[in-house]
Coordinates of C-alpha atoms and ligand atoms in Angstrom, one line a residue:
X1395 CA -35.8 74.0 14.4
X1396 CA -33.2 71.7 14.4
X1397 CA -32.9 69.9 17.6
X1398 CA -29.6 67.9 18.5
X1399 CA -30.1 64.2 18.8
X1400 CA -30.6 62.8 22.6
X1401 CA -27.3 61.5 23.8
X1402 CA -28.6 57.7 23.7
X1403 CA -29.9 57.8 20.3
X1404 CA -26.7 59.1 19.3
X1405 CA -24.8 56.5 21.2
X1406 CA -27.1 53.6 19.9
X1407 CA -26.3 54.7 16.7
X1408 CA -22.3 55.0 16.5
X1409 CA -23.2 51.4 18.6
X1410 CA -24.9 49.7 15.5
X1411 CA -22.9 51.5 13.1
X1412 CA -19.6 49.5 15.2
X1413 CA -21.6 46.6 15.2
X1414 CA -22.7 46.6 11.6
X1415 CA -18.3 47.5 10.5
X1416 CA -17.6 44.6 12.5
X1417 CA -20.1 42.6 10.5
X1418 CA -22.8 40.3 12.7
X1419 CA -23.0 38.4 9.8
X1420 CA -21.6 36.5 7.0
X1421 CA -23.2 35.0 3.5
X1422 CA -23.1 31.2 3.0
X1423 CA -24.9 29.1 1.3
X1424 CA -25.7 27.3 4.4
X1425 CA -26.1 28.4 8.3
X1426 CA -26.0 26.2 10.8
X1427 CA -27.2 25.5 14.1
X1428 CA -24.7 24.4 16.4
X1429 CA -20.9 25.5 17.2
X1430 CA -18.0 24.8 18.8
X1431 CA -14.3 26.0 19.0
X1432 CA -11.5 23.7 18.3
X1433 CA -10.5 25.0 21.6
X1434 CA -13.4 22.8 23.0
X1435 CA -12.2 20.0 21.4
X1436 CA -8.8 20.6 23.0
X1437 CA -7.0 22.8 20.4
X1438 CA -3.4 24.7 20.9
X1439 CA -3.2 27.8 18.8
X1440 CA 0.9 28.1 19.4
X1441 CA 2.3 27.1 15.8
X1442 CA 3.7 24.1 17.7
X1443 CA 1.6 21.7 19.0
X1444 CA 0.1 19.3 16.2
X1445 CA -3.8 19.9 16.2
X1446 CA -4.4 17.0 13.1
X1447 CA -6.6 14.9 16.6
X1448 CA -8.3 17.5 17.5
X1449 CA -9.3 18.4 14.1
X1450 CA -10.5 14.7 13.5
X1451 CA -12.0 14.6 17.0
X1452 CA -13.8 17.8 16.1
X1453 CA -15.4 17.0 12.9
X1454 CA -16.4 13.4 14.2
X1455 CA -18.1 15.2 16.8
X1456 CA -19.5 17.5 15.1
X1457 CA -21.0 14.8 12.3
X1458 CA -23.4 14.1 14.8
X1459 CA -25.5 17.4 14.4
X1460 CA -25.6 16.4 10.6
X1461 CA -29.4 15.6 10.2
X1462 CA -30.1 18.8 12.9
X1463 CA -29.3 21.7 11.6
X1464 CA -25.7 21.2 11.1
X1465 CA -22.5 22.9 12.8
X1466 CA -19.8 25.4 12.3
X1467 CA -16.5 24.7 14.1
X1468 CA -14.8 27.7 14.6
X1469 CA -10.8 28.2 14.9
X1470 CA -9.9 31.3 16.6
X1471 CA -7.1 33.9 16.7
X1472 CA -4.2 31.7 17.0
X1473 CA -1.6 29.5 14.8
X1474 CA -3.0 25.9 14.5
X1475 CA -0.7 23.6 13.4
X1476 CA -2.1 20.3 12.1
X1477 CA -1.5 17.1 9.3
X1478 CA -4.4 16.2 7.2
X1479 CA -7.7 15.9 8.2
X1480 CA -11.4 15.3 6.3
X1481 CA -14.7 17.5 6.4
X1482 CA -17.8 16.3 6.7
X1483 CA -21.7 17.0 5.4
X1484 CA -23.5 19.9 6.6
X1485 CA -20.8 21.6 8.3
X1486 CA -18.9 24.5 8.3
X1487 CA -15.1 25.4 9.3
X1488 CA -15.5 29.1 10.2
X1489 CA -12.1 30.9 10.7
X1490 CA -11.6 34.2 12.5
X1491 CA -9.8 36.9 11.4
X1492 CA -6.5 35.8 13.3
X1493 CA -7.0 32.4 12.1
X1494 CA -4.2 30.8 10.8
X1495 CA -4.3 26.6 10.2
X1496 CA -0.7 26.0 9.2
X1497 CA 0.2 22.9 7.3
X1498 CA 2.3 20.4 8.7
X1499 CA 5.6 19.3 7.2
X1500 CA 5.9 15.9 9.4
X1501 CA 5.4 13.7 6.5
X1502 CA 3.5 11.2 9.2
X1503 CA 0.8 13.5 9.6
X1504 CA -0.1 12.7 5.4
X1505 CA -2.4 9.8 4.8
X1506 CA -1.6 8.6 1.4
X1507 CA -4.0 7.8 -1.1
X1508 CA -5.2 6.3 -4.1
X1509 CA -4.8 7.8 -7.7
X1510 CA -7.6 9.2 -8.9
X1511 CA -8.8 7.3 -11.4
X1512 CA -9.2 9.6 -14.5
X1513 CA -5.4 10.5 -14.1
X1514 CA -4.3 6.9 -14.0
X1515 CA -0.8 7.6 -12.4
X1516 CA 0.4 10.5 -9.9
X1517 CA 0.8 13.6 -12.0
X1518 CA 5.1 14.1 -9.7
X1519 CA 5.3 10.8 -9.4
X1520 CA 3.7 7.2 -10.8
X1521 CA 3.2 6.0 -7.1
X1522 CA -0.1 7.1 -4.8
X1523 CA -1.0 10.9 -3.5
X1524 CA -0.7 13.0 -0.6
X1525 CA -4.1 13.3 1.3
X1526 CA -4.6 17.1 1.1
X1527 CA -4.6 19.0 3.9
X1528 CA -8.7 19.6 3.8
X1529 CA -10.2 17.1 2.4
X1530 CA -13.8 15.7 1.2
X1531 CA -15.6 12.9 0.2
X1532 CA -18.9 12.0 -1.4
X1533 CA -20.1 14.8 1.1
X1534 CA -23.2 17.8 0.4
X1535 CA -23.5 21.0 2.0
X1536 CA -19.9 21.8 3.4
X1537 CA -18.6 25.7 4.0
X1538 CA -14.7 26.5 4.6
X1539 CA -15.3 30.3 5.4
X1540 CA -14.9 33.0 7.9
X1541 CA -14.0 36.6 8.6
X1542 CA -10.8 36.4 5.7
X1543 CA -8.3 34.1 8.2
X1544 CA -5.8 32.1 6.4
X1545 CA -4.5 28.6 5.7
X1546 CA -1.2 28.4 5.0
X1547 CA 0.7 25.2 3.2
X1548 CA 4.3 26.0 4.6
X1549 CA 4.7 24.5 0.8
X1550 CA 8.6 24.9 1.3
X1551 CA 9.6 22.0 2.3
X1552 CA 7.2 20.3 -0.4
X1553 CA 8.8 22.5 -3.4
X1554 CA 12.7 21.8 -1.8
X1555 CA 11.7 17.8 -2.2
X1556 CA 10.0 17.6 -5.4
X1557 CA 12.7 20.0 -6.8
X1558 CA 15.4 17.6 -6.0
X1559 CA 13.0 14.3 -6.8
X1560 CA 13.0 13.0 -3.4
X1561 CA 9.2 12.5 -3.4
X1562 CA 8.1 9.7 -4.2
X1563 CA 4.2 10.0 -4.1
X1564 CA 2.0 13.3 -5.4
X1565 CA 2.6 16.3 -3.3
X1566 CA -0.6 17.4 -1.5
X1567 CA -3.0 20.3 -2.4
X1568 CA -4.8 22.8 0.8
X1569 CA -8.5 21.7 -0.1
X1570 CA -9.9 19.0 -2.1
X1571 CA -13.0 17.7 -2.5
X1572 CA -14.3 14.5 -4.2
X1573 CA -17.7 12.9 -5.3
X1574 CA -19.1 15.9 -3.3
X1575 CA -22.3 18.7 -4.0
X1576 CA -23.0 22.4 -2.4
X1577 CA -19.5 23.2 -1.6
X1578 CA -18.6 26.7 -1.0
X1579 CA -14.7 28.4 0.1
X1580 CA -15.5 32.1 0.6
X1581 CA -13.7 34.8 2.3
X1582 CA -10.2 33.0 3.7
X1583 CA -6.5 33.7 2.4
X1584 CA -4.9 30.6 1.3
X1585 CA -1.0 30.7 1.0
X1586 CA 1.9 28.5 -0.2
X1587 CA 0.3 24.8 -1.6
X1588 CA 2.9 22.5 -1.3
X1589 CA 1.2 21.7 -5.0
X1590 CA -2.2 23.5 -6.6
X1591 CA -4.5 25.7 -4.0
X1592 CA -8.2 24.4 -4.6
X1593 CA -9.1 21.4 -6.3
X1594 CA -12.8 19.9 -6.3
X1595 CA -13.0 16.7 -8.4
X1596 CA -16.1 14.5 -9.2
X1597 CA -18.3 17.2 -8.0
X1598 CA -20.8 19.9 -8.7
X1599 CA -22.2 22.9 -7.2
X1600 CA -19.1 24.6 -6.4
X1601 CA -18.5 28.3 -5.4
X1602 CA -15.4 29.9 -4.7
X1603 CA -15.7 33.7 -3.1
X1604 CA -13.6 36.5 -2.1
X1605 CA -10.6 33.9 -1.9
X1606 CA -7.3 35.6 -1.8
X1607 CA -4.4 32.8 -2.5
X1608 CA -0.5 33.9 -2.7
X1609 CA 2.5 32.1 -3.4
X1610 CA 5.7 33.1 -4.6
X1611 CA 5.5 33.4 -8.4
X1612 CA 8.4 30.8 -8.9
X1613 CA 6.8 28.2 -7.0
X1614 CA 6.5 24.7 -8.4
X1615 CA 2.6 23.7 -9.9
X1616 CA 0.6 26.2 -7.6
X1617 CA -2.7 26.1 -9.5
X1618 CA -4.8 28.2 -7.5
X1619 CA -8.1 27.0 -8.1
X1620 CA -8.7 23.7 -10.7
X1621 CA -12.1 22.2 -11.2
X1622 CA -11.8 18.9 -12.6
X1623 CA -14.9 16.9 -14.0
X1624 CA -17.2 19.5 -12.3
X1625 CA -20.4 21.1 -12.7
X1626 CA -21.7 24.4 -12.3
X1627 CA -18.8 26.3 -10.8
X1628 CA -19.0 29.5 -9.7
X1629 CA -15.6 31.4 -8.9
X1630 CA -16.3 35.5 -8.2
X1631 CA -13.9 38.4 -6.7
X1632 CA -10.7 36.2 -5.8
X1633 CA -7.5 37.3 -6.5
X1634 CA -4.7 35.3 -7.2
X1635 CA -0.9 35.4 -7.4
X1636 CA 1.4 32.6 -8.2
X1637 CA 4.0 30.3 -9.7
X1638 CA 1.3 28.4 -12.2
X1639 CA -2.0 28.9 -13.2
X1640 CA -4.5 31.4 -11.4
X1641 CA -7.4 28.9 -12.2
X1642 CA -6.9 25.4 -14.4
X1643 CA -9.9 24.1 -15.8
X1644 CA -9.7 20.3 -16.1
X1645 CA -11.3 16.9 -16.7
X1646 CA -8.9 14.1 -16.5
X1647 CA -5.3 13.1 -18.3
X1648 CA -5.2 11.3 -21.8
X1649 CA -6.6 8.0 -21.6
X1650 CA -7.8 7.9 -18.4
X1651 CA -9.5 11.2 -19.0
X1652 CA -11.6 9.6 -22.2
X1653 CA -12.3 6.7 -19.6
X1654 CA -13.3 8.0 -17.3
X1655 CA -15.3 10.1 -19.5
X1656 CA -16.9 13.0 -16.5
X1657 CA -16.0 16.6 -18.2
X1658 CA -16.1 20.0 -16.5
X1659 CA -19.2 22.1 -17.6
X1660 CA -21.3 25.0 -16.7
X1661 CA -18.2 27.4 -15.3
X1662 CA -18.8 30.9 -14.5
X1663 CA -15.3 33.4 -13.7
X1664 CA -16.2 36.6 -12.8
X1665 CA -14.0 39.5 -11.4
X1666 CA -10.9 37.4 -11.1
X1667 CA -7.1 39.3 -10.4
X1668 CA -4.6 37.5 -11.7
X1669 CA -0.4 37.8 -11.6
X1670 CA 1.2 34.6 -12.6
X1671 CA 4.6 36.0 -14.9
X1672 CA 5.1 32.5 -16.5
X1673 CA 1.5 30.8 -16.4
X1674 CA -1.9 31.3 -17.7
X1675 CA -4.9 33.5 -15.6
X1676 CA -7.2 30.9 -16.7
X1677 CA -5.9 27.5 -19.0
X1678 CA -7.9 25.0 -20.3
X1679 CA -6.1 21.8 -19.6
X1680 CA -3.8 20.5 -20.6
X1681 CA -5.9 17.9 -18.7
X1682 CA -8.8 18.5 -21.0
X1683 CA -9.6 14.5 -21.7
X1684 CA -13.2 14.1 -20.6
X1685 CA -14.4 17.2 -22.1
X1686 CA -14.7 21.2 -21.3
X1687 CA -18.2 23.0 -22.1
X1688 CA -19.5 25.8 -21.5
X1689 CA -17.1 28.2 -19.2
X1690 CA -17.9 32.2 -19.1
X1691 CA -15.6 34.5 -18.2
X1692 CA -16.3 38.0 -17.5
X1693 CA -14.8 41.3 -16.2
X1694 CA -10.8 39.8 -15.5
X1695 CA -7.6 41.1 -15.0
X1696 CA -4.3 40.0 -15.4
X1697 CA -1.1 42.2 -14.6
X1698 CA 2.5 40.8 -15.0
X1699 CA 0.5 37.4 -16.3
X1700 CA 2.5 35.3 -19.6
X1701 CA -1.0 34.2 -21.2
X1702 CA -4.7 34.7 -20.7
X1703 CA -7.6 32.1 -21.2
X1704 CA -5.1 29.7 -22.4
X1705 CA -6.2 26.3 -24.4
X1706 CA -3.5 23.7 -24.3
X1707 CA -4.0 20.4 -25.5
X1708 CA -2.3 17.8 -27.9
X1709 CA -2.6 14.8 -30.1
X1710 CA -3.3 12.0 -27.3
X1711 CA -5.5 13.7 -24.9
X1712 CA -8.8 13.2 -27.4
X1713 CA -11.6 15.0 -25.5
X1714 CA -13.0 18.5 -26.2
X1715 CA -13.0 22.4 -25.6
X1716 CA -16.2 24.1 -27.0
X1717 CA -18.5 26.6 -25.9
X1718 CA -15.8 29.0 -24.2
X1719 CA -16.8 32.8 -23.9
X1720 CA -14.9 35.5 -22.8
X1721 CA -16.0 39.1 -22.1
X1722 CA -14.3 42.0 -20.7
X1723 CA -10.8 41.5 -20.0
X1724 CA -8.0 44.3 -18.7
X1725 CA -4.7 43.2 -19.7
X1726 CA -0.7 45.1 -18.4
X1727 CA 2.0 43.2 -19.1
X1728 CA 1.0 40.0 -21.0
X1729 CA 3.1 38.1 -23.1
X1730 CA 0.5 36.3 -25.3
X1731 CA -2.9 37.8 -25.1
X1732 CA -4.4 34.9 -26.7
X1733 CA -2.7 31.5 -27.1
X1734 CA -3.9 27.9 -27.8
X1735 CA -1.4 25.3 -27.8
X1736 CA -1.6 22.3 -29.9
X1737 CA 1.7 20.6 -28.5
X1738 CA 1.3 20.7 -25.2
X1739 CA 2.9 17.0 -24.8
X1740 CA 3.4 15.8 -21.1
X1741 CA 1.7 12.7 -21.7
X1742 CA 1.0 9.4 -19.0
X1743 CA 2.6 6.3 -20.8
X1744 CA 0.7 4.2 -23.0
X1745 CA -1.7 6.9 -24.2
X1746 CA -3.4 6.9 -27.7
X1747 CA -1.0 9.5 -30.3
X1748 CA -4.4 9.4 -32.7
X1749 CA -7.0 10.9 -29.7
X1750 CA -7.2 14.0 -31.4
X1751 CA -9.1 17.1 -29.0
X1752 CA -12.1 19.0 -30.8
X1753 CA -10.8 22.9 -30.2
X1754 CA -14.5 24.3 -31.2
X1755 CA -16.2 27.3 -30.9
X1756 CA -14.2 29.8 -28.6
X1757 CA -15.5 33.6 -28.4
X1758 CA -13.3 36.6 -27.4
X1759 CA -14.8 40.2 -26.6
X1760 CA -13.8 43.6 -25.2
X1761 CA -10.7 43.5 -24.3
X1762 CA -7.8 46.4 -23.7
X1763 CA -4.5 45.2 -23.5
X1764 CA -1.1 47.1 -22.6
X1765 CA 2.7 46.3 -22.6
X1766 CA 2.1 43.1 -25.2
X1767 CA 5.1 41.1 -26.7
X1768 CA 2.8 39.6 -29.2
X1769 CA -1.0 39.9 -29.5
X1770 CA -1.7 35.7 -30.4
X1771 CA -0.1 32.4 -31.0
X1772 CA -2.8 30.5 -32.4
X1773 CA -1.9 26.7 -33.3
X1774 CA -4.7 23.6 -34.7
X1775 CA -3.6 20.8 -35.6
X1776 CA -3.1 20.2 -39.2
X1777 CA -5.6 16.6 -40.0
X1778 CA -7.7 18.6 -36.9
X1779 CA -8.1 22.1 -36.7
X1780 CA -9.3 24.6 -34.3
X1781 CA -12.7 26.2 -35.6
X1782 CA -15.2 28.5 -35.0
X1783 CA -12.7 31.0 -33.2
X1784 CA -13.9 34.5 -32.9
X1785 CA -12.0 37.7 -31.3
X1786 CA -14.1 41.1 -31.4
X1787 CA -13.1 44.4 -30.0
X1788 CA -9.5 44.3 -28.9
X1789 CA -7.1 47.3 -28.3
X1790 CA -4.0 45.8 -27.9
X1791 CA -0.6 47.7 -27.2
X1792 CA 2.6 46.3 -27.7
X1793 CA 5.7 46.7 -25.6
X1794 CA 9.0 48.2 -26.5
X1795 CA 10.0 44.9 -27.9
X1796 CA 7.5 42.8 -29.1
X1797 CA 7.5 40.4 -31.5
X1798 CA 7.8 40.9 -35.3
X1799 CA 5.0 38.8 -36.4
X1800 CA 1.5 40.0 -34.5
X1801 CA -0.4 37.4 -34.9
X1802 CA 0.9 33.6 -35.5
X1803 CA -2.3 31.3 -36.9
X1804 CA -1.6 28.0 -38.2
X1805 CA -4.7 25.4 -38.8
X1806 CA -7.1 27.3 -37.0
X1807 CA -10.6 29.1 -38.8
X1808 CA -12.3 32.0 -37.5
X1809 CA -13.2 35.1 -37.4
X1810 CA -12.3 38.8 -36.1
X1811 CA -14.2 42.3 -35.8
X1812 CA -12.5 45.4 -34.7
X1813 CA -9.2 43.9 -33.5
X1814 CA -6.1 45.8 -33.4
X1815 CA -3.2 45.2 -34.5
X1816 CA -4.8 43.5 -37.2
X1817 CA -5.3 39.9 -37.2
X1818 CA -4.2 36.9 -39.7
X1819 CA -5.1 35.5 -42.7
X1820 CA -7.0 32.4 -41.0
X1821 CA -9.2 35.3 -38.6
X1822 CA -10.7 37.5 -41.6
X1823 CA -12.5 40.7 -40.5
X1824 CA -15.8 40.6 -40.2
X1825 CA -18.3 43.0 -42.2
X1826 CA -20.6 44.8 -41.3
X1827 CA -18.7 44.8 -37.6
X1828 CA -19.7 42.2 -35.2
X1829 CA -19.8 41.4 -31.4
X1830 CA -18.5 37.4 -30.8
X1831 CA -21.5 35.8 -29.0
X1832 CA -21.8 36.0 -25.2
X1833 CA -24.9 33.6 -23.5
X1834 CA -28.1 36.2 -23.0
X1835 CA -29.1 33.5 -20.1
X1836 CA -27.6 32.8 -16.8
X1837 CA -26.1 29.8 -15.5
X1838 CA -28.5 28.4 -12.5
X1839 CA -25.3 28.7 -10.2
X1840 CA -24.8 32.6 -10.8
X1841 CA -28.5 32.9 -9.4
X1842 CA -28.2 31.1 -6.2
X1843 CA -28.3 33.4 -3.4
X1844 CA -26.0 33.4 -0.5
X1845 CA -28.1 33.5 3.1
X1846 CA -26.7 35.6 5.9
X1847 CA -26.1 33.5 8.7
X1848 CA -24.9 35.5 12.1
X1849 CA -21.5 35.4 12.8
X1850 CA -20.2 33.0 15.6
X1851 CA -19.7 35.1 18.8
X1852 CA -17.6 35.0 21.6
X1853 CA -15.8 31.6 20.9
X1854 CA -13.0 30.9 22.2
Ligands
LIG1396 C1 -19.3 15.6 21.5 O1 -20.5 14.9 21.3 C2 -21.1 14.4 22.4 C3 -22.4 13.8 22.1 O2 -22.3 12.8 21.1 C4 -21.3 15.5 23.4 O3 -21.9 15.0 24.7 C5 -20.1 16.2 23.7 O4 -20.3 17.3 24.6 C6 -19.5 16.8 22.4 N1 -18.4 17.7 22.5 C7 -17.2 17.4 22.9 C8 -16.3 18.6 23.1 O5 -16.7 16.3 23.0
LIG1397 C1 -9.9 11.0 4.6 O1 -10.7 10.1 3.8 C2 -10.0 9.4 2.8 C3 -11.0 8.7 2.0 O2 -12.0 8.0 2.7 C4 -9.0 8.5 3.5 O3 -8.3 7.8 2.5 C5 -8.1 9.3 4.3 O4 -7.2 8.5 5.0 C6 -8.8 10.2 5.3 N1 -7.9 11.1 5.9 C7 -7.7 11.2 7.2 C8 -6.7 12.2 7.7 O5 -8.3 10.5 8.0
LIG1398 C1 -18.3 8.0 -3.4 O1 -19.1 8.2 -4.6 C2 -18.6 7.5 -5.7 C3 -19.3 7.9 -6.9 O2 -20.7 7.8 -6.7 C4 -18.6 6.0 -5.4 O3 -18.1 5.3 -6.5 C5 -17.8 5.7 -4.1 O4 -17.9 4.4 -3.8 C6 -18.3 6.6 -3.0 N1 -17.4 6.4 -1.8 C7 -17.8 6.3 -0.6 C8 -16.7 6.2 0.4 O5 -19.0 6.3 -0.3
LIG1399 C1 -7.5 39.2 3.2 O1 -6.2 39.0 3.6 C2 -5.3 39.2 2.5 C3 -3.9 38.8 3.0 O2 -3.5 39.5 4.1 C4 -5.3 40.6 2.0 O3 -4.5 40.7 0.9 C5 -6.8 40.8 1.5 O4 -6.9 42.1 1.1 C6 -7.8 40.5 2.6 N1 -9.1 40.6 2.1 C7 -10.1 41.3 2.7 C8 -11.4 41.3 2.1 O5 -9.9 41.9 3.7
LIG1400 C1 9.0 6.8 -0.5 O1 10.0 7.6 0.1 C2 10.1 7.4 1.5 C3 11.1 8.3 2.0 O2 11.5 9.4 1.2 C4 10.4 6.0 1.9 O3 10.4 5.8 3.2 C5 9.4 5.1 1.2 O4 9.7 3.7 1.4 C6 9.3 5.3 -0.3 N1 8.2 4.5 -0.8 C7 8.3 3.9 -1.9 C8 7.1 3.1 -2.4 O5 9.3 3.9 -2.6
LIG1401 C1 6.5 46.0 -19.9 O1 6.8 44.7 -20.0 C2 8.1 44.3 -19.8 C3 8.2 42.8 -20.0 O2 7.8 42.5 -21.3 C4 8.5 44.7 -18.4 O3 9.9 44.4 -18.2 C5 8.2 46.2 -18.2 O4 8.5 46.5 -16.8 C6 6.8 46.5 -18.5 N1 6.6 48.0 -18.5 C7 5.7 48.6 -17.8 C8 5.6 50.0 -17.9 O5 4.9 47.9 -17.0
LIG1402 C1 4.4 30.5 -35.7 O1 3.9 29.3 -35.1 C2 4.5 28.1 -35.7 C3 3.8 26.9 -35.1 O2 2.7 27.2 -34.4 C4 5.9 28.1 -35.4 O3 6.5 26.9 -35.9 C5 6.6 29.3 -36.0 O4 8.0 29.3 -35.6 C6 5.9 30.6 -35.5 N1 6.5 31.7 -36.3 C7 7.0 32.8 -35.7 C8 7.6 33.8 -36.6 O5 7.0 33.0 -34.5

């Protein structure tokens, strides 16, 4: 015999099942101990009032809980307007779900400063930088995440200027970190950079989650996320729309670059959405100069997107891409499914015309493509070229109008299996049918697991 649940069972259950959609916790690599609202610390969530002290005040404050346990500073419902401000070890900015930190555009509320030193000059201008909006230094353990609210760059006013060359320093980016280990962004909406979204430098253990970043797709440099002379990156389920490259690997410009000699390594891309109509979903470069190694990429999309898991590179920038894997990709609307670009010349004066890049040792696999203007433009150099390419399993489609000539190889060597249309000269098909190599192990960084940590409650 059935008999019908007591009324206060039933009620404690539809009471956890609220509790449980409303989600008491969140994952992070780190919890922490103590937390305060910005509020405490005298916040204004009007979109008016400039927050950039109560920020600093905040995060000073909140410095001292470093060595106990750490803290979380939260930022509720509300618009926060604030300038630039710096992060510090151990901590966490939580942000609600009505969250939004808006960038200033009071030019006064920008520290500059210095070049970073494996670019040598300002990549708008030669002069100094913008501060970024979030910023970090030589800092471990530090969490921007929270229940999806958003920072927005109000990059307007940053895109007008540089458009008409009235800036005379490097436009800022939302979040940047430096010299700095066990960072994680996870779960927040970032919109309109003034310049790229997400840029950790110098660093290592880096993971970027559930990130959503937007900006209109004619908007001037917004990289969304660009590691640069980092290792073990871990990027997973963001999606990303806008006006240049969904993710730019990187490690340093030309001479600077071989100088400085740190190079990006260890990079795992999974589940990535990408729409960027005249950029790549994920390039390599063009600042490639202290090296790029080892970078998996697996289960990606682009839609609407001009390339794929672009290289670009040049005589000058010396340095190296090898050890690039790609598997699983679902391709609409591509202009170049694959494309590596040996003339990709934007160079810093006085670099070295005879640092020649080593292009070695890039694998392709499973991949459907539709609405394709041509299916690869393939370009060494001729005293250097590209080797050990290798492209297995691709469906392409081509558009209505595509290009006569399919695929366009010069100084390149390789190989393809079971490619359609069928490749050039320079990629001869493999027999017996192969599958390009994918890495049977696991980076240490894809098996680091994320703790739940509860979520912070009634803050205000
Ligand atoms: C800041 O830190 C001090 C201790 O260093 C503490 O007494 C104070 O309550 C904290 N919070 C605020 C909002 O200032
Ligand atoms: C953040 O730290 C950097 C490096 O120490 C410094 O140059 C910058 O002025 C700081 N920014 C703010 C807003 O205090
Ligand atoms: C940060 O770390 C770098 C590299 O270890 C070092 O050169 C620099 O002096 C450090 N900066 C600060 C402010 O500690
Ligand atoms: C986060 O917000 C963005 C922008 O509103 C939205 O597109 C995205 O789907 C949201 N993500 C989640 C997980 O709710
Ligand atoms: C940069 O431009 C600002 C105003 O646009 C001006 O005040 C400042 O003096 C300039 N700095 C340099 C180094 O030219
Ligand atoms: C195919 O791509 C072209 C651009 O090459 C675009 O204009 C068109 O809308 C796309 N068609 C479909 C069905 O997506
Ligand atoms: C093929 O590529 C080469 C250089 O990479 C270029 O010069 C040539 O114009 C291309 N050919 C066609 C037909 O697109």
């Amino acid at each position: 015999m059935i008999m019908p649940l007591p009324w206060f069972l039933a009620l404690l259950l539809l009471l956890s099942s609220l509790l449980s959609a409303r989600g008491e916790s969140y994952a992070a690599i780190s919890c922490r101990k103590h937390t305060a609202s910005l509020v405490d610390f005298g916040g204004v969530g009007d979109g008016k009032t400039s927050n950039t002290e109560v920020f600093k005040r905040a995060v000073a404050n909140l410095s001292g809980h470093a060595e106990d346990g750490g803290a979380q500073l939260v930022v509720p419902a509300g618009k926060w307007l604030t300038g630039s401000f710096n992060l510090t070890s151990h901590f966490t900015l939580y942000l609600e779900k009505d969250a939004t930190i808006l960038a200033s555009q009071d030019e006064s509320e920008w520290p500059h400063v210095a070049i970073l030193p494996s670019y040598g000059i300002g990549r708008d201008a030669p002069g100094g930088r913008f501060g970024s909006l979030i910023f970090g230094t030589n800092l471990t353990d530090v969490v921007i995440t929270g229940n999806n609210g958003t920072i927005d760059g109000q990059g307007t006013y940053w895109w007008d200027k540089f458009k008409k060359e009235e800036l005379n320093l490097t436009r800022p980016y939302i979040i940047e970190f430096m010299y700095s280990d066990q960072v994680q962004i996870a779960h927040v909406t970032l919109v309109d950079s003034p310049s790229w979204f997400v840029h950790p430098i110098y660093s290592s253990n880096i993971f970027v989650q559930g990130v959503t970043i937007l900006a209109p797709v004619n908007s001037p440099n917004t990289d969304g996320i660009n590691p640069d002379s980092c290792t073990n990156v871990r990027i997973e389920d963001c999606y990303i729309v806008s006006g240049d490259d969904c993710i730019a690997i990187k490690s340093g410009w030309d001479q600077y670059g071989i100088k400085f000699g740190m190079p990006t390594k260890h990079v795992s891309i999974r589940r990535l959405t990408c729409i960027s109509p005249d950029s790549a979903a994920i390039a390599l470069g063009s600042e490639m100069s202290g090296g790029i190694q080892d970078v998996r990429v697996e289960t990606t999309s682009a839609i609407n997107t001009e390339s794929v898991v672009r290289i670009k590179t040049a005589p000058g920038r010396g340095g190296y891409v090898k050890d690039i894997f790609v598997k699983g990709l679902l391709l609409k609307t591509i202009k170049y499914v694959f494309w590596i670009t040996s003339n990709y010349n934007s160079h810093p004066p006085g670099y070295d015309p005879n640092a020649l890049p080593v292009i070695q040792g890039i694998n392709y696999r499973d991949v459907v493509a539709e609405n394709v203007t041509q299916s690869a433009r393939l370009e060494g150099i001729k005293e250097d070229p590209f080797t050990g390419i290798c492209i297995s399993n691709v469906d392409i489609r081509l558009s209505e109008k595509p290009k006569e000539l399919q695929w366009n190889c010069t100084d390149i060597a390789g190989v393809t299996s079971n490619v359609t249309p069928e490749a050039c000269d320079l990629l001869p098909e493999k027999k017996p049918a192969i599958d390009c190599p994918f890495p049977t192990d696991r980076l240490p960084i894809e098996d680091v697991e994320m703790k739940l940590c509860p979520v912070p409650q009634n803050v205000r």
